[in-house]
XYZ file of N, CA and C in Angstrom:
510
model
N -110.526 -11.794 -11.989
C -111.246 -13.049 -11.951
C -111.316 -13.579 -10.522
N -110.175 -13.538 -9.798
C -110.129 -14.040 -8.435
C -111.084 -13.248 -7.534
N -111.100 -11.914 -7.659
C -112.002 -11.077 -6.872
C -113.452 -11.405 -7.182
N -113.770 -11.605 -8.449
C -115.134 -11.932 -8.841
C -115.583 -13.244 -8.195
N -114.720 -14.260 -8.201
C -115.075 -15.544 -7.598
C -115.260 -15.417 -6.096
N -114.398 -14.638 -5.451
C -114.517 -14.450 -4.010
C -115.844 -13.768 -3.676
N -116.214 -12.770 -4.462
C -117.485 -12.081 -4.213
C -118.673 -13.003 -4.478
N -118.579 -13.855 -5.482
C -119.648 -14.801 -5.771
C -119.827 -15.770 -4.609
N -118.715 -16.274 -4.068
C -118.795 -17.184 -2.930
C -119.327 -16.477 -1.694
N -119.156 -15.173 -1.595
C -119.594 -14.412 -0.432
C -121.081 -14.071 -0.473
N -121.738 -14.253 -1.601
C -123.157 -13.904 -1.694
C -124.027 -14.591 -0.648
N -123.879 -15.907 -0.412
C -124.707 -16.525 0.628
C -124.456 -15.918 2.002
N -123.216 -15.544 2.289
C -122.897 -14.923 3.569
C -123.584 -13.568 3.671
N -123.453 -12.755 2.634
C -124.076 -11.429 2.649
C -125.594 -11.545 2.779
N -126.197 -12.482 2.078
C -127.642 -12.672 2.166
C -128.052 -13.078 3.576
N -127.282 -13.967 4.179
C -127.595 -14.405 5.539
C -127.443 -13.256 6.530
N -126.420 -12.424 6.340
C -126.213 -11.295 7.236
C -127.367 -10.308 7.155
N -127.813 -10.046 5.953
C -128.942 -9.144 5.787
C -130.205 -9.725 6.413
N -130.359 -11.030 6.340
C -131.548 -11.677 6.886
C -131.590 -11.620 8.404
N -130.412 -11.693 9.057
C -130.399 -11.713 10.516
C -130.167 -10.347 11.134
N -129.830 -9.346 10.353
C -129.551 -8.018 10.896
C -130.758 -7.500 11.654
N -130.489 -6.858 12.786
C -131.558 -6.278 13.581
C -131.862 -7.061 14.837
N -131.373 -8.279 14.988
C -131.591 -9.043 16.201
C -130.677 -8.512 17.294
N -131.013 -8.797 18.531
C -130.211 -8.316 19.653
C -129.046 -9.248 19.936
N -127.923 -8.657 20.338
C -126.744 -9.416 20.727
C -125.779 -8.469 21.416
N -124.515 -8.866 21.531
C -123.506 -8.041 22.188
C -123.300 -6.764 21.393
N -123.299 -5.621 22.062
C -123.078 -4.360 21.362
C -122.552 -3.315 22.330
N -122.286 -2.119 21.811
C -121.882 -0.988 22.627
C -120.592 -1.218 23.370
N -120.574 -0.815 24.649
C -119.362 -0.899 25.458
C -118.871 -2.337 25.604
N -119.779 -3.295 25.693
C -119.377 -4.699 25.834
C -118.598 -5.164 24.607
N -118.951 -4.645 23.434
C -118.264 -5.032 22.206
C -116.866 -4.438 22.126
N -116.561 -3.434 22.950
C -115.249 -2.784 22.912
C -114.428 -3.024 24.169
N -114.953 -3.732 25.142
C -114.216 -4.000 26.371
C -112.958 -4.806 26.055
N -111.893 -4.536 26.780
C -110.639 -5.246 26.558
C -110.762 -6.647 27.166
N -110.551 -7.685 26.345
C -110.606 -9.053 26.870
C -109.445 -9.322 27.829
N -109.600 -10.326 28.655
C -108.559 -10.757 29.590
C -108.343 -12.257 29.409
N -107.670 -12.629 28.309
C -107.494 -14.059 28.028
C -106.460 -14.713 28.941
N -106.594 -16.042 29.138
C -105.564 -16.792 29.867
C -104.220 -16.671 29.139
N -103.131 -16.982 29.821
C -101.774 -16.775 29.309
C -101.537 -17.388 27.928
N -101.958 -18.621 27.710
C -101.708 -19.272 26.425
C -102.427 -18.542 25.288
N -103.685 -18.184 25.508
C -104.434 -17.438 24.499
C -103.851 -16.046 24.319
N -103.430 -15.427 25.407
C -102.862 -14.081 25.344
C -101.617 -14.052 24.457
N -100.800 -15.098 24.524
C -99.596 -15.152 23.684
C -99.975 -15.169 22.202
N -100.996 -15.924 21.846
C -101.468 -15.945 20.452
C -102.016 -14.573 20.054
N -102.758 -13.945 20.961
C -103.340 -12.633 20.671
C -102.262 -11.570 20.486
N -101.213 -11.636 21.277
C -100.111 -10.680 21.120
C -99.432 -10.865 19.762
N -99.263 -12.123 19.356
C -98.668 -12.396 18.038
C -99.565 -11.841 16.933
N -100.881 -12.007 17.067
C -101.816 -11.455 16.085
C -101.711 -9.937 16.057
N -101.696 -9.313 17.213
C -101.635 -7.853 17.286
C -100.417 -7.309 16.545
N -99.291 -8.005 16.664
C -98.059 -7.576 15.992
C -98.168 -7.679 14.469
N -99.090 -8.491 13.966
C -99.265 -8.706 12.526
C -100.407 -7.891 11.916
N -101.170 -7.193 12.736
C -102.334 -6.476 12.210
C -101.908 -5.332 11.299
N -102.613 -5.153 10.180
C -102.223 -4.143 9.190
C -102.684 -2.729 9.535
N -102.095 -1.759 8.848
C -102.472 -0.353 9.007
C -103.815 -0.067 8.337
N -104.152 -0.834 7.294
C -105.444 -0.688 6.626
C -106.050 -2.069 6.400
N -107.368 -2.120 6.449
C -108.128 -3.332 6.155
C -109.255 -2.937 5.217
N -109.273 -3.532 4.033
C -110.309 -3.255 3.035
C -110.480 -1.754 2.805
N -109.366 -1.031 2.803
C -109.394 0.409 2.564
C -109.682 1.248 3.792
N -109.892 0.640 4.949
C -110.169 1.371 6.187
C -108.870 1.567 6.969
N -108.626 2.805 7.405
C -107.411 3.133 8.157
C -107.554 2.706 9.612
N -106.452 2.206 10.154
C -106.443 1.810 11.559
C -106.529 3.037 12.444
N -107.329 2.945 13.488
C -107.502 4.043 14.425
C -107.051 3.647 15.815
N -107.160 4.577 16.733
C -106.779 4.340 18.124
C -108.017 3.960 18.915
N -107.967 2.820 19.537
C -109.069 2.340 20.370
C -108.721 2.618 21.823
N -109.665 3.100 22.586
C -109.437 3.397 24.000
C -110.268 2.460 24.839
N -109.675 1.828 25.847
C -108.269 1.923 26.196
C -107.414 1.141 25.206
N -106.170 1.578 25.046
C -105.238 0.897 24.140
C -104.891 -0.465 24.738
N -104.831 -1.473 23.874
C -104.537 -2.827 24.344
C -103.971 -3.650 23.199
N -103.162 -4.635 23.529
C -102.666 -5.547 22.511
C -103.664 -6.665 22.218
N -104.867 -6.546 22.767
C -105.933 -7.510 22.493
C -107.058 -6.903 21.660
N -106.922 -5.625 21.289
C -107.971 -4.956 20.523
C -107.371 -4.101 19.401
N -108.183 -3.858 18.375
C -107.791 -2.967 17.275
C -109.065 -2.495 16.585
N -108.960 -1.387 15.851
C -110.109 -0.899 15.085
C -109.647 -0.242 13.804
N -110.550 -0.248 12.817
C -110.295 0.372 11.523
C -111.561 1.094 11.088
N -111.381 2.310 10.523
C -112.477 3.040 9.902
C -113.394 3.746 10.868
N -114.361 4.450 10.261
C -115.419 5.132 11.002
C -116.681 5.059 10.160
N -117.697 4.374 10.599
C -117.805 3.647 11.855
C -116.774 2.515 11.908
N -116.404 2.146 13.110
C -115.260 1.254 13.306
C -115.589 -0.220 13.176
N -114.707 -0.915 12.474
C -114.618 -2.372 12.530
C -113.731 -2.632 13.736
N -114.201 -3.429 14.691
C -113.454 -3.658 15.925
C -113.062 -5.129 16.013
N -111.777 -5.371 16.278
C -111.260 -6.721 16.504
C -110.901 -6.844 17.972
N -111.323 -7.954 18.585
C -110.944 -8.277 19.965
C -110.456 -9.721 19.974
N -109.331 -9.959 20.578
C -108.755 -11.304 20.632
C -108.736 -11.788 22.079
N -109.071 -13.059 22.257
C -109.102 -13.633 23.592
C -110.434 -13.479 24.286
N -111.483 -13.286 23.498
C -112.831 -13.159 24.067
C -113.314 -14.539 24.518
N -114.295 -14.580 25.416
C -114.834 -15.874 25.845
C -115.649 -16.543 24.734
N -115.826 -17.844 24.878
C -116.671 -18.612 23.950
C -118.084 -18.026 23.975
N -118.695 -17.818 22.808
C -120.062 -17.271 22.791
C -121.067 -18.271 23.370
N -122.094 -17.752 24.001
C -123.127 -18.593 24.609
C -123.750 -19.562 23.606
N -123.973 -19.108 22.393
C -124.610 -19.961 21.381
C -123.762 -21.177 21.032
N -122.468 -21.134 21.336
C -121.574 -22.258 21.058
C -121.113 -22.969 22.330
N -121.726 -22.625 23.463
C -121.365 -23.233 24.739
C -122.406 -24.272 25.121
N -121.995 -25.529 25.058
C -122.906 -26.631 25.371
C -123.453 -26.461 26.785
N -124.750 -26.587 26.926
C -125.404 -26.462 28.221
C -125.933 -25.078 28.521
N -125.538 -24.068 27.753
C -126.070 -22.718 28.005
C -127.493 -22.623 27.468
N -128.240 -21.654 27.959
C -129.631 -21.462 27.527
C -129.737 -21.193 26.035
N -128.746 -20.526 25.478
C -128.820 -20.158 24.061
C -127.973 -21.058 23.165
N -127.513 -22.216 23.678
C -126.706 -23.130 22.863
C -127.486 -23.545 21.614
N -126.798 -23.502 20.480
C -127.406 -23.883 19.197
C -126.469 -24.847 18.483
N -126.788 -26.136 18.552
C -125.910 -27.134 17.926
C -125.844 -26.958 16.418
N -126.787 -26.228 15.844
C -126.809 -25.996 14.398
C -126.444 -24.560 14.042
N -125.722 -23.893 14.935
C -125.335 -22.499 14.693
C -124.572 -22.401 13.369
N -124.981 -21.465 12.521
C -124.338 -21.347 11.208
C -122.937 -20.747 11.294
N -122.069 -21.227 10.448
C -120.718 -20.687 10.325
C -120.362 -20.680 8.846
N -119.520 -19.730 8.453
C -119.108 -19.602 7.065
C -117.596 -19.575 6.981
N -117.067 -20.163 5.927
C -115.633 -20.131 5.684
C -115.331 -18.914 4.814
N -114.500 -18.046 5.347
C -114.050 -16.855 4.617
C -112.558 -16.724 4.878
N -111.775 -16.731 3.826
C -110.335 -16.562 3.957
C -109.629 -17.706 4.659
N -110.205 -18.904 4.596
C -109.580 -20.048 5.243
C -109.862 -20.156 6.728
N -110.754 -19.328 7.231
C -111.163 -19.344 8.648
C -112.660 -19.603 8.684
N -113.095 -20.396 9.662
C -114.535 -20.583 9.868
C -115.003 -19.504 10.844
N -116.041 -18.767 10.429
C -116.573 -17.654 11.204
C -118.005 -17.959 11.633
N -118.287 -17.785 12.910
C -119.636 -17.864 13.472
C -120.163 -16.435 13.527
N -121.388 -16.205 13.075
C -121.945 -14.852 13.025
C -123.079 -14.686 14.028
N -123.065 -13.562 14.737
C -124.140 -13.183 15.649
C -124.621 -11.787 15.268
N -125.891 -11.655 14.911
C -126.420 -10.326 14.603
C -126.442 -9.450 15.846
N -126.330 -8.143 15.634
C -126.343 -7.175 16.720
C -127.516 -6.229 16.560
N -127.953 -5.669 17.672
C -128.977 -4.650 17.566
C -128.382 -3.494 16.781
N -129.142 -2.894 15.934
C -128.650 -1.795 15.109
C -128.170 -2.236 13.742
N -128.179 -3.542 13.459
C -127.862 -4.013 12.118
C -126.450 -4.498 11.877
N -125.546 -4.344 12.840
C -124.192 -4.854 12.675
C -124.138 -6.355 12.927
N -122.972 -6.933 12.721
C -122.791 -8.363 12.944
C -121.465 -8.598 13.651
N -121.487 -9.469 14.649
C -120.283 -9.879 15.368
C -119.884 -11.245 14.832
N -118.658 -11.343 14.310
C -118.122 -12.603 13.807
C -117.081 -13.121 14.787
N -117.089 -14.427 15.011
C -116.084 -15.056 15.868
C -115.460 -16.222 15.136
N -114.137 -16.321 15.260
C -113.452 -17.460 14.669
C -113.814 -18.704 15.458
N -113.866 -19.840 14.779
C -114.068 -21.109 15.467
C -112.871 -21.996 15.166
N -112.689 -23.014 15.967
C -111.616 -23.994 15.762
C -110.229 -23.358 15.769
N -110.026 -22.378 16.634
C -108.722 -21.731 16.795
C -108.323 -21.783 18.267
N -107.037 -21.648 18.547
C -106.516 -21.737 19.909
C -106.848 -20.504 20.753
N -107.448 -19.495 20.156
C -107.976 -18.328 20.867
C -109.164 -17.816 20.061
N -110.184 -17.350 20.746
C -111.348 -16.776 20.066
C -111.006 -15.367 19.608
N -111.271 -15.079 18.337
C -111.077 -13.735 17.795
C -112.441 -13.255 17.334
N -112.790 -12.047 17.744
C -114.078 -11.447 17.402
C -113.835 -10.240 16.501
N -114.602 -10.143 15.430
C -114.565 -8.974 14.555
C -115.997 -8.468 14.450
N -116.216 -7.238 14.892
C -117.544 -6.639 14.850
C -117.620 -5.679 13.668
N -118.565 -5.979 12.781
C -118.790 -5.141 11.602
C -120.019 -4.275 11.827
N -119.908 -2.952 11.675
C -121.098 -2.115 11.754
C -122.008 -2.380 10.553
N -123.244 -1.997 10.662
C -124.229 -2.272 9.601
C -123.792 -1.736 8.246
N -122.999 -0.666 8.224
C -122.552 -0.076 6.960
C -121.701 -1.043 6.136
N -121.043 -2.001 6.807
C -120.175 -2.942 6.108
C -120.744 -4.366 6.094
N -121.655 -4.646 6.996
C -122.139 -6.016 7.179
C -122.910 -6.544 5.978
N -123.626 -5.682 5.266
C -124.436 -6.138 4.149
C -123.667 -6.406 2.879
N -122.433 -5.949 2.818
C -121.606 -6.210 1.649
C -121.952 -5.377 0.430
N -122.609 -4.230 0.633
C -123.047 -3.462 -0.529
C -122.429 -2.068 -0.608
N -121.437 -1.764 0.177
C -120.834 -0.442 0.113
C -119.439 -0.500 -0.465
N -118.731 0.622 -0.345
C -117.348 0.663 -0.818
C -116.488 -0.304 -0.012
N -116.840 -0.487 1.258
C -116.146 -1.458 2.099
C -117.077 -2.627 2.337
N -116.610 -3.806 1.973
C -117.407 -5.017 2.063
C -116.935 -5.819 3.270
N -117.865 -6.230 4.124
C -117.526 -7.001 5.313
C -116.791 -8.292 5.000
N -117.130 -8.925 3.890
C -116.452 -10.161 3.503
C -114.980 -9.882 3.211
N -114.688 -8.752 2.590
C -113.294 -8.379 2.319
C -112.535 -8.123 3.617
N -113.189 -7.483 4.576
C -112.567 -7.229 5.875
C -112.177 -8.558 6.522
N -113.127 -9.493 6.584
C -112.859 -10.782 7.214
C -111.769 -11.558 6.475
N -111.809 -11.517 5.148
C -110.801 -12.237 4.361
C -109.402 -11.686 4.613
N -109.280 -10.372 4.692
C -107.966 -9.769 4.939
C -107.457 -10.089 6.343
N -108.323 -10.058 7.327
C -107.905 -10.369 8.690
C -107.626 -11.859 8.857
N -108.320 -12.691 8.089
C -108.157 -14.145 8.202
C -106.722 -14.581 7.941
N -106.044 -13.963 6.987
C -104.660 -14.363 6.694
C -103.761 -14.118 7.900
N -103.988 -13.036 8.635
C -103.189 -12.724 9.829
C -103.534 -13.691 10.962
N -104.812 -14.033 11.075
C -105.243 -14.969 12.118
C -104.657 -16.358 11.856
N -104.725 -16.816 10.611
C -104.161 -18.131 10.265
C -102.663 -18.186 10.572
N -101.984 -17.073 10.365
C -100.536 -17.013 10.576
C -100.162 -17.068 12.059
N -100.996 -16.523 12.929
C -100.601 -16.336 14.328
C -101.364 -17.177 15.350
N -102.554 -17.617 14.999
C -103.358 -18.388 15.954
C -103.618 -19.764 15.355
N -102.982 -20.792 15.898
C -103.110 -22.125 15.313
C -104.518 -22.701 15.496
N -104.807 -23.699 14.689
C -106.066 -24.401 14.869
C -106.042 -25.080 16.226
N -107.187 -25.182 16.832
C -107.303 -25.798 18.148
C -108.634 -25.431 18.767
N -108.832 -25.833 19.989
C -110.090 -25.585 20.678
C -109.816 -25.000 22.056
N -110.609 -23.995 22.441
C -110.535 -23.407 23.773
C -111.888 -23.489 24.431
């Protein structure tokens, strides 16, 4: 029953992801670069890294190169997590792409801002946390229609983020 309700609540998110898939955004090497967060954010990211699971939504954790305590990946194609990334342009007041009405969804007790990527994937960023955490879902998981559902990935990671990165603003 609980899984059914979670999937029902995720339908608007999945529909929105499918609608925005294909737009250009951060991708490729930039999506996998190791972040260099300030000391306070780095401490939160290290705590998160220590809590990251061996599997997420049935995907096995893999080795990301270069190895870092600010990055992790699961599955193939890979779901990539980066902690301590900069604030996205769409959420930066005064930037050319600032969007005061940028959509965000609550999944797993975390508010996630979504940015579509070229190729159909989606980059999700936590909001209202003391460090920015980015989770990039490849198109195979972003639509929520395969064996691995992007909403499940975010929900599983959200519990670890809530535990290690307090609410706050950076």
